[in-house]
Each structure stands twice: as C-alpha cells, then as structure tokens.
Amino acid sequence: MNNVLDRMTGWNPDLTLATTWVRGRVAAARDEEDGGFSTVEMVIGIAILIAILVAVAVILSGALTTKATNVGTCIAGANSSNNGGCN
C-alpha cells in the first residue's frame, strides 16, 4: 500500500507531508503500550454520557409540559375577570 500512496502523493508536496505525518502518528500509536482508552472504558463513558443526557431530557420535558399547561390555562381563561388564573 505504501507504493500506491507514494505514487499518489509524489507529485504533491502537501499530500506527501500529510501522508508522512499520518504514517508517523500511526507508527507512534502502535508503539505505545497503553496509549488510550480501552473499549470497555469507552463503552462505560458513553453509557454515562447517555444516562446524563436522558436525565436532562426528562427534567426538561417535565418542566416544559408544566409550563405549557400553565400557558394553556392562562390563554383559556383570558376573558375571565380574574386574569385567567395567570400570575
């Protein structure tokens, strides 16, 4: 595959620089013994993030439903003498 990349990038110095940099980064990543998160750590982290997002969505949904109900009640009673129950 290196020969294919060399033929593709040989005419463009920017691509040659980019492929050289990528090759160096890949080689460095392969040489590291513990250079990053394991799959289990990533799955746990993503699961925690999803749980937080779901909790926020539930809280916001409840708050929006309550406010929407209050606004609907206020609009429905807009012609009444007590200000439609609006605060």
CSV table of N, CA, C and O in Angstrom, one decimal:
chain,number,residue,atom,x,y,z
A,1,MET,N,0.8,-1.2,0.0
A,1,MET,CA,0.0,0.0,0.0
A,1,MET,C,0.9,1.3,0.0
A,1,MET,O,0.5,2.3,-0.5
A,2,ASN,N,2.0,1.2,0.6
A,2,ASN,CA,2.9,2.3,0.6
A,2,ASN,C,3.3,2.8,-0.8
A,2,ASN,O,3.4,4.0,-1.0
A,3,ASN,N,3.5,1.8,-1.7
A,3,ASN,CA,3.8,2.2,-3.0
A,3,ASN,C,2.7,3.0,-3.7
A,3,ASN,O,2.9,3.9,-4.5
A,4,VAL,N,1.5,2.6,-3.4
A,4,VAL,CA,0.3,3.3,-4.0
A,4,VAL,C,0.3,4.7,-3.5
A,4,VAL,O,0.1,5.6,-4.2
A,5,LEU,N,0.4,4.8,-2.2
A,5,LEU,CA,0.4,6.2,-1.6
A,5,LEU,C,1.6,7.0,-2.1
A,5,LEU,O,1.4,8.2,-2.4
A,6,ASP,N,2.8,6.4,-2.3
A,6,ASP,CA,3.9,7.2,-2.8
A,6,ASP,C,3.6,7.6,-4.2
A,6,ASP,O,4.0,8.8,-4.6
A,7,ARG,N,3.0,6.8,-5.0
A,7,ARG,CA,2.7,7.2,-6.4
A,7,ARG,C,1.6,8.3,-6.4
A,7,ARG,O,1.6,9.2,-7.2
A,8,MET,N,0.6,8.2,-5.5
A,8,MET,CA,-0.4,9.2,-5.4
A,8,MET,C,0.1,10.6,-4.9
A,8,MET,O,-0.4,11.6,-5.4
A,9,THR,N,1.0,10.6,-4.0
A,9,THR,CA,1.4,11.8,-3.4
A,9,THR,C,2.7,12.3,-3.9
A,9,THR,O,3.2,13.4,-3.5
A,10,GLY,N,3.4,11.6,-4.8
A,10,GLY,CA,4.7,12.0,-5.3
A,10,GLY,C,4.7,13.4,-6.0
A,10,GLY,O,5.7,14.1,-6.0
A,11,TRP,N,3.6,13.7,-6.6
A,11,TRP,CA,3.5,15.0,-7.3
A,11,TRP,C,3.0,16.1,-6.5
A,11,TRP,O,3.1,17.3,-6.9
A,12,ASN,N,2.6,15.9,-5.3
A,12,ASN,CA,2.0,17.0,-4.5
A,12,ASN,C,2.7,17.0,-3.1
A,12,ASN,O,2.5,16.1,-2.3
A,13,PRO,N,3.5,18.0,-2.9
A,13,PRO,CA,4.3,18.1,-1.6
A,13,PRO,C,3.4,18.1,-0.4
A,13,PRO,O,3.7,17.6,0.7
A,14,ASP,N,2.2,18.8,-0.5
A,14,ASP,CA,1.3,18.8,0.7
A,14,ASP,C,0.8,17.4,1.1
A,14,ASP,O,0.7,17.1,2.2
A,15,LEU,N,0.5,16.6,0.0
A,15,LEU,CA,0.0,15.3,0.3
A,15,LEU,C,1.1,14.4,0.8
A,15,LEU,O,0.9,13.5,1.7
A,16,THR,N,2.3,14.6,0.3
A,16,THR,CA,3.5,13.9,0.8
A,16,THR,C,3.7,14.2,2.3
A,16,THR,O,3.9,13.3,3.1
A,17,LEU,N,3.6,15.5,2.7
A,17,LEU,CA,3.8,15.8,4.1
A,17,LEU,C,2.7,15.2,4.9
A,17,LEU,O,2.9,14.7,6.0
A,18,ALA,N,1.4,15.3,4.4
A,18,ALA,CA,0.3,14.7,5.2
A,18,ALA,C,0.5,13.2,5.4
A,18,ALA,O,0.3,12.7,6.5
A,19,THR,N,0.8,12.5,4.3
A,19,THR,CA,0.9,11.1,4.5
A,19,THR,C,2.1,10.7,5.4
A,19,THR,O,2.0,9.7,6.1
A,20,THR,N,3.2,11.5,5.3
A,20,THR,CA,4.3,11.2,6.2
A,20,THR,C,3.9,11.4,7.6
A,20,THR,O,4.3,10.6,8.5
A,21,TRP,N,3.2,12.5,7.9
A,21,TRP,CA,2.7,12.8,9.3
A,21,TRP,C,1.8,11.7,9.8
A,21,TRP,O,1.9,11.2,10.9
A,22,VAL,N,0.8,11.3,8.9
A,22,VAL,CA,-0.1,10.2,9.3
A,22,VAL,C,0.6,8.9,9.6
A,22,VAL,O,0.4,8.2,10.6
A,23,ARG,N,1.6,8.6,8.7
A,23,ARG,CA,2.4,7.3,9.0
A,23,ARG,C,3.1,7.4,10.3
A,23,ARG,O,3.2,6.4,11.0
A,24,GLY,N,3.7,8.6,10.6
A,24,GLY,CA,4.4,8.7,11.9
A,24,GLY,C,3.5,8.6,13.1
A,24,GLY,O,3.8,8.0,14.1
A,25,ARG,N,2.3,9.2,13.0
A,25,ARG,CA,1.3,9.1,14.1
A,25,ARG,C,0.8,7.6,14.3
A,25,ARG,O,0.7,7.2,15.4
A,26,VAL,N,0.6,6.9,13.1
A,26,VAL,CA,0.2,5.5,13.2
A,26,VAL,C,1.3,4.7,13.9
A,26,VAL,O,1.0,3.9,14.7
A,27,ALA,N,2.5,4.9,13.4
A,27,ALA,CA,3.6,4.2,14.0
A,27,ALA,C,3.8,4.5,15.5
A,27,ALA,O,4.0,3.5,16.3
A,28,ALA,N,3.6,5.7,15.9
A,28,ALA,CA,3.8,6.1,17.3
A,28,ALA,C,2.6,5.4,18.1
A,28,ALA,O,2.9,5.0,19.2
A,29,ALA,N,1.4,5.4,17.5
A,29,ALA,CA,0.3,4.8,18.3
A,29,ALA,C,0.5,3.3,18.4
A,29,ALA,O,0.1,2.7,19.4
A,30,ARG,N,1.1,2.7,17.4
A,30,ARG,CA,1.3,1.2,17.5
A,30,ARG,C,2.4,0.9,18.5
A,30,ARG,O,2.4,-0.2,19.1
A,31,ASP,N,3.4,1.8,18.7
A,31,ASP,CA,4.5,1.6,19.6
A,31,ASP,C,4.1,1.7,21.1
A,31,ASP,O,4.7,1.2,21.9
A,32,GLU,N,3.1,2.5,21.3
A,32,GLU,CA,2.7,2.8,22.7
A,32,GLU,C,2.1,1.5,23.3
A,32,GLU,O,1.3,0.8,22.7
A,33,GLU,N,2.4,1.2,24.6
A,33,GLU,CA,1.8,0.1,25.2
A,33,GLU,C,0.4,0.3,25.7
A,33,GLU,O,-0.5,-0.5,25.5
A,34,ASP,N,0.2,1.4,26.4
A,34,ASP,CA,-1.1,1.8,26.9
A,34,ASP,C,-1.5,3.2,26.5
A,34,ASP,O,-1.6,4.1,27.3
A,35,GLY,N,-1.7,3.4,25.2
A,35,GLY,CA,-1.9,4.7,24.7
A,35,GLY,C,-3.3,5.1,24.4
A,35,GLY,O,-3.6,5.5,23.3
A,36,GLY,N,-4.2,5.0,25.4
A,36,GLY,CA,-5.6,5.4,25.2
A,36,GLY,C,-6.5,4.6,26.0
A,36,GLY,O,-6.2,3.8,26.8
A,37,PHE,N,-7.8,4.8,25.7
A,37,PHE,CA,-8.9,4.1,26.4
A,37,PHE,C,-9.1,2.8,25.8
A,37,PHE,O,-9.0,2.6,24.6
A,38,SER,N,-9.5,1.8,26.7
A,38,SER,CA,-9.9,0.5,26.2
A,38,SER,C,-11.3,0.6,25.7
A,38,SER,O,-12.0,1.6,26.0
A,39,THR,N,-11.7,-0.4,25.1
A,39,THR,CA,-13.1,-0.5,24.6
A,39,THR,C,-14.1,-0.4,25.7
A,39,THR,O,-15.1,0.3,25.7
A,40,VAL,N,-13.8,-1.1,26.8
A,40,VAL,CA,-14.7,-1.2,28.0
A,40,VAL,C,-14.8,0.2,28.6
A,40,VAL,O,-15.9,0.7,28.9
A,41,GLU,N,-13.7,0.9,28.7
A,41,GLU,CA,-13.7,2.3,29.2
A,41,GLU,C,-14.6,3.2,28.4
A,41,GLU,O,-15.3,4.1,28.9
A,42,MET,N,-14.4,3.1,27.1
A,42,MET,CA,-15.2,3.9,26.1
A,42,MET,C,-16.7,3.6,26.3
A,42,MET,O,-17.5,4.5,26.3
A,43,VAL,N,-17.1,2.3,26.3
A,43,VAL,CA,-18.5,2.0,26.5
A,43,VAL,C,-19.0,2.5,27.8
A,43,VAL,O,-20.2,3.0,27.8
A,44,ILE,N,-18.3,2.4,28.9
A,44,ILE,CA,-18.8,2.9,30.1
A,44,ILE,C,-18.9,4.4,30.1
A,44,ILE,O,-19.9,5.0,30.5
A,45,GLY,N,-18.0,5.1,29.5
A,45,GLY,CA,-18.0,6.5,29.4
A,45,GLY,C,-19.2,7.0,28.5
A,45,GLY,O,-19.9,7.9,28.9
A,46,ILE,N,-19.4,6.3,27.4
A,46,ILE,CA,-20.6,6.7,26.6
A,46,ILE,C,-21.9,6.4,27.3
A,46,ILE,O,-22.8,7.2,27.2
A,47,ALA,N,-22.0,5.3,28.0
A,47,ALA,CA,-23.2,4.9,28.7
A,47,ALA,C,-23.5,6.0,29.8
A,47,ALA,O,-24.7,6.4,30.0
A,48,ILE,N,-22.5,6.5,30.5
A,48,ILE,CA,-22.7,7.5,31.5
A,48,ILE,C,-23.2,8.8,30.8
A,48,ILE,O,-24.1,9.5,31.3
A,49,LEU,N,-22.6,9.2,29.7
A,49,LEU,CA,-23.0,10.4,29.0
A,49,LEU,C,-24.4,10.2,28.5
A,49,LEU,O,-25.2,11.2,28.6
A,50,ILE,N,-24.8,9.1,28.0
A,50,ILE,CA,-26.2,8.9,27.5
A,50,ILE,C,-27.1,9.0,28.7
A,50,ILE,O,-28.2,9.6,28.6
A,51,ALA,N,-26.8,8.4,29.9
A,51,ALA,CA,-27.6,8.5,31.0
A,51,ALA,C,-27.8,9.9,31.5
A,51,ALA,O,-28.9,10.3,31.8
A,52,ILE,N,-26.8,10.7,31.5
A,52,ILE,CA,-26.9,12.1,31.8
A,52,ILE,C,-27.8,12.9,30.8
A,52,ILE,O,-28.7,13.7,31.3
A,53,LEU,N,-27.6,12.6,29.6
A,53,LEU,CA,-28.5,13.3,28.6
A,53,LEU,C,-29.9,12.9,28.7
A,53,LEU,O,-30.8,13.7,28.6
A,54,VAL,N,-30.2,11.6,29.0
A,54,VAL,CA,-31.6,11.2,29.2
A,54,VAL,C,-32.2,11.9,30.4
A,54,VAL,O,-33.3,12.3,30.4
A,55,ALA,N,-31.4,12.0,31.5
A,55,ALA,CA,-31.9,12.6,32.7
A,55,ALA,C,-32.2,14.1,32.4
A,55,ALA,O,-33.3,14.6,32.9
A,56,VAL,N,-31.4,14.8,31.7
A,56,VAL,CA,-31.6,16.2,31.4
A,56,VAL,C,-32.9,16.3,30.5
A,56,VAL,O,-33.7,17.2,30.7
A,57,ALA,N,-33.0,15.4,29.6
A,57,ALA,CA,-34.2,15.4,28.7
A,57,ALA,C,-35.5,15.2,29.5
A,57,ALA,O,-36.5,15.8,29.2
A,58,VAL,N,-35.5,14.3,30.4
A,58,VAL,CA,-36.7,14.0,31.3
A,58,VAL,C,-37.0,15.2,32.1
A,58,VAL,O,-38.2,15.6,32.2
A,59,ILE,N,-36.0,15.8,32.7
A,59,ILE,CA,-36.2,17.0,33.5
A,59,ILE,C,-36.8,18.2,32.7
A,59,ILE,O,-37.8,18.8,33.1
A,60,LEU,N,-36.2,18.4,31.5
A,60,LEU,CA,-36.7,19.5,30.7
A,60,LEU,C,-38.1,19.2,30.1
A,60,LEU,O,-38.9,20.1,30.0
A,61,SER,N,-38.3,17.9,29.8
A,61,SER,CA,-39.7,17.6,29.3
A,61,SER,C,-40.7,17.8,30.4
A,61,SER,O,-41.8,18.4,30.1
A,62,GLY,N,-40.4,17.5,31.6
A,62,GLY,CA,-41.4,17.7,32.7
A,62,GLY,C,-41.6,19.2,32.9
A,62,GLY,O,-42.8,19.7,33.1
A,63,ALA,N,-40.6,20.0,32.9
A,63,ALA,CA,-40.7,21.4,33.1
A,63,ALA,C,-41.4,22.1,31.9
A,63,ALA,O,-42.3,23.0,32.1
A,64,LEU,N,-41.2,21.7,30.7
A,64,LEU,CA,-41.9,22.2,29.6
A,64,LEU,C,-43.3,21.8,29.5
A,64,LEU,O,-44.2,22.6,29.2
A,65,THR,N,-43.6,20.6,29.9
A,65,THR,CA,-45.0,20.2,30.0
A,65,THR,C,-45.8,21.0,31.0
A,65,THR,O,-46.9,21.5,30.7
A,66,THR,N,-45.2,21.3,32.2
A,66,THR,CA,-45.9,22.1,33.2
A,66,THR,C,-46.1,23.5,32.7
A,66,THR,O,-47.2,24.0,32.9
A,67,LYS,N,-45.1,24.1,32.1
A,67,LYS,CA,-45.2,25.4,31.6
A,67,LYS,C,-46.3,25.5,30.5
A,67,LYS,O,-47.1,26.5,30.4
A,68,ALA,N,-46.3,24.5,29.6
A,68,ALA,CA,-47.2,24.5,28.5
A,68,ALA,C,-48.7,24.4,29.1
A,68,ALA,O,-49.6,25.1,28.6
A,69,THR,N,-48.9,23.6,30.1
A,69,THR,CA,-50.2,23.5,30.7
A,69,THR,C,-50.6,24.8,31.4
A,69,THR,O,-51.7,25.3,31.2
A,70,ASN,N,-49.6,25.5,32.0
A,70,ASN,CA,-49.9,26.8,32.7
A,70,ASN,C,-50.3,27.8,31.6
A,70,ASN,O,-51.2,28.6,31.8
A,71,VAL,N,-49.6,27.9,30.5
A,71,VAL,CA,-49.9,28.8,29.5
A,71,VAL,C,-51.2,28.5,28.8
A,71,VAL,O,-52.0,29.4,28.6
A,72,GLY,N,-51.5,27.3,28.6
A,72,GLY,CA,-52.8,26.9,28.0
A,72,GLY,C,-54.0,27.3,28.9
A,72,GLY,O,-55.0,27.8,28.5
A,73,THR,N,-53.8,27.1,30.3
A,73,THR,CA,-54.8,27.5,31.2
A,73,THR,C,-55.0,29.0,31.2
A,73,THR,O,-56.1,29.6,31.3
A,74,CYS,N,-53.9,29.7,31.1
A,74,CYS,CA,-53.9,31.2,31.1
A,74,CYS,C,-54.6,31.7,29.8
A,74,CYS,O,-55.4,32.6,29.9
A,75,ILE,N,-54.3,31.1,28.7
A,75,ILE,CA,-55.0,31.5,27.5
A,75,ILE,C,-56.4,31.2,27.5
A,75,ILE,O,-57.3,32.0,27.1
A,76,ALA,N,-56.8,30.0,28.0
A,76,ALA,CA,-58.2,29.6,28.1
A,76,ALA,C,-59.0,30.5,28.9
A,76,ALA,O,-60.2,30.8,28.7
A,77,GLY,N,-58.4,31.1,30.0
A,77,GLY,CA,-59.2,32.0,30.9
A,77,GLY,C,-58.9,33.4,30.7
A,77,GLY,O,-59.1,34.2,31.6
A,78,ALA,N,-58.4,33.8,29.5
A,78,ALA,CA,-58.0,35.2,29.2
A,78,ALA,C,-59.2,36.2,29.3
A,78,ALA,O,-59.0,37.3,29.6
A,79,ASN,N,-60.4,35.7,29.1
A,79,ASN,CA,-61.6,36.6,29.1
A,79,ASN,C,-62.2,36.6,30.5
A,79,ASN,O,-63.2,37.3,30.6
A,80,SER,N,-61.7,35.9,31.4
A,80,SER,CA,-62.4,35.9,32.7
A,80,SER,C,-62.0,37.1,33.5
A,80,SER,O,-61.0,37.8,33.2
A,81,SER,N,-62.7,37.4,34.6
A,81,SER,CA,-62.4,38.6,35.4
A,81,SER,C,-61.2,38.4,36.3
A,81,SER,O,-60.7,39.4,36.8
A,82,ASN,N,-60.7,37.2,36.6
A,82,ASN,CA,-59.6,37.0,37.5
A,82,ASN,C,-58.3,36.8,36.8
A,82,ASN,O,-57.4,36.2,37.2
A,83,ASN,N,-58.2,37.4,35.6
A,83,ASN,CA,-57.0,37.4,34.8
A,83,ASN,C,-56.7,35.9,34.3
A,83,ASN,O,-55.5,35.6,34.0
A,84,GLY,N,-57.6,35.1,34.2
A,84,GLY,CA,-57.5,33.8,33.7
A,84,GLY,C,-56.6,32.9,34.6
A,84,GLY,O,-56.2,31.8,34.1
A,85,GLY,N,-56.4,33.2,35.8
A,85,GLY,CA,-55.6,32.4,36.7
A,85,GLY,C,-54.1,32.6,36.4
A,85,GLY,O,-53.3,31.8,36.9
A,86,CYS,N,-53.7,33.6,35.6
A,86,CYS,CA,-52.3,33.8,35.3
A,86,CYS,C,-51.7,34.6,36.4
A,86,CYS,O,-52.3,35.5,37.0
A,87,ASN,N,-50.4,34.4,36.6
A,87,ASN,CA,-49.7,35.1,37.6
A,87,ASN,C,-48.8,36.2,37.0
A,87,ASN,O,-48.3,36.2,35.9
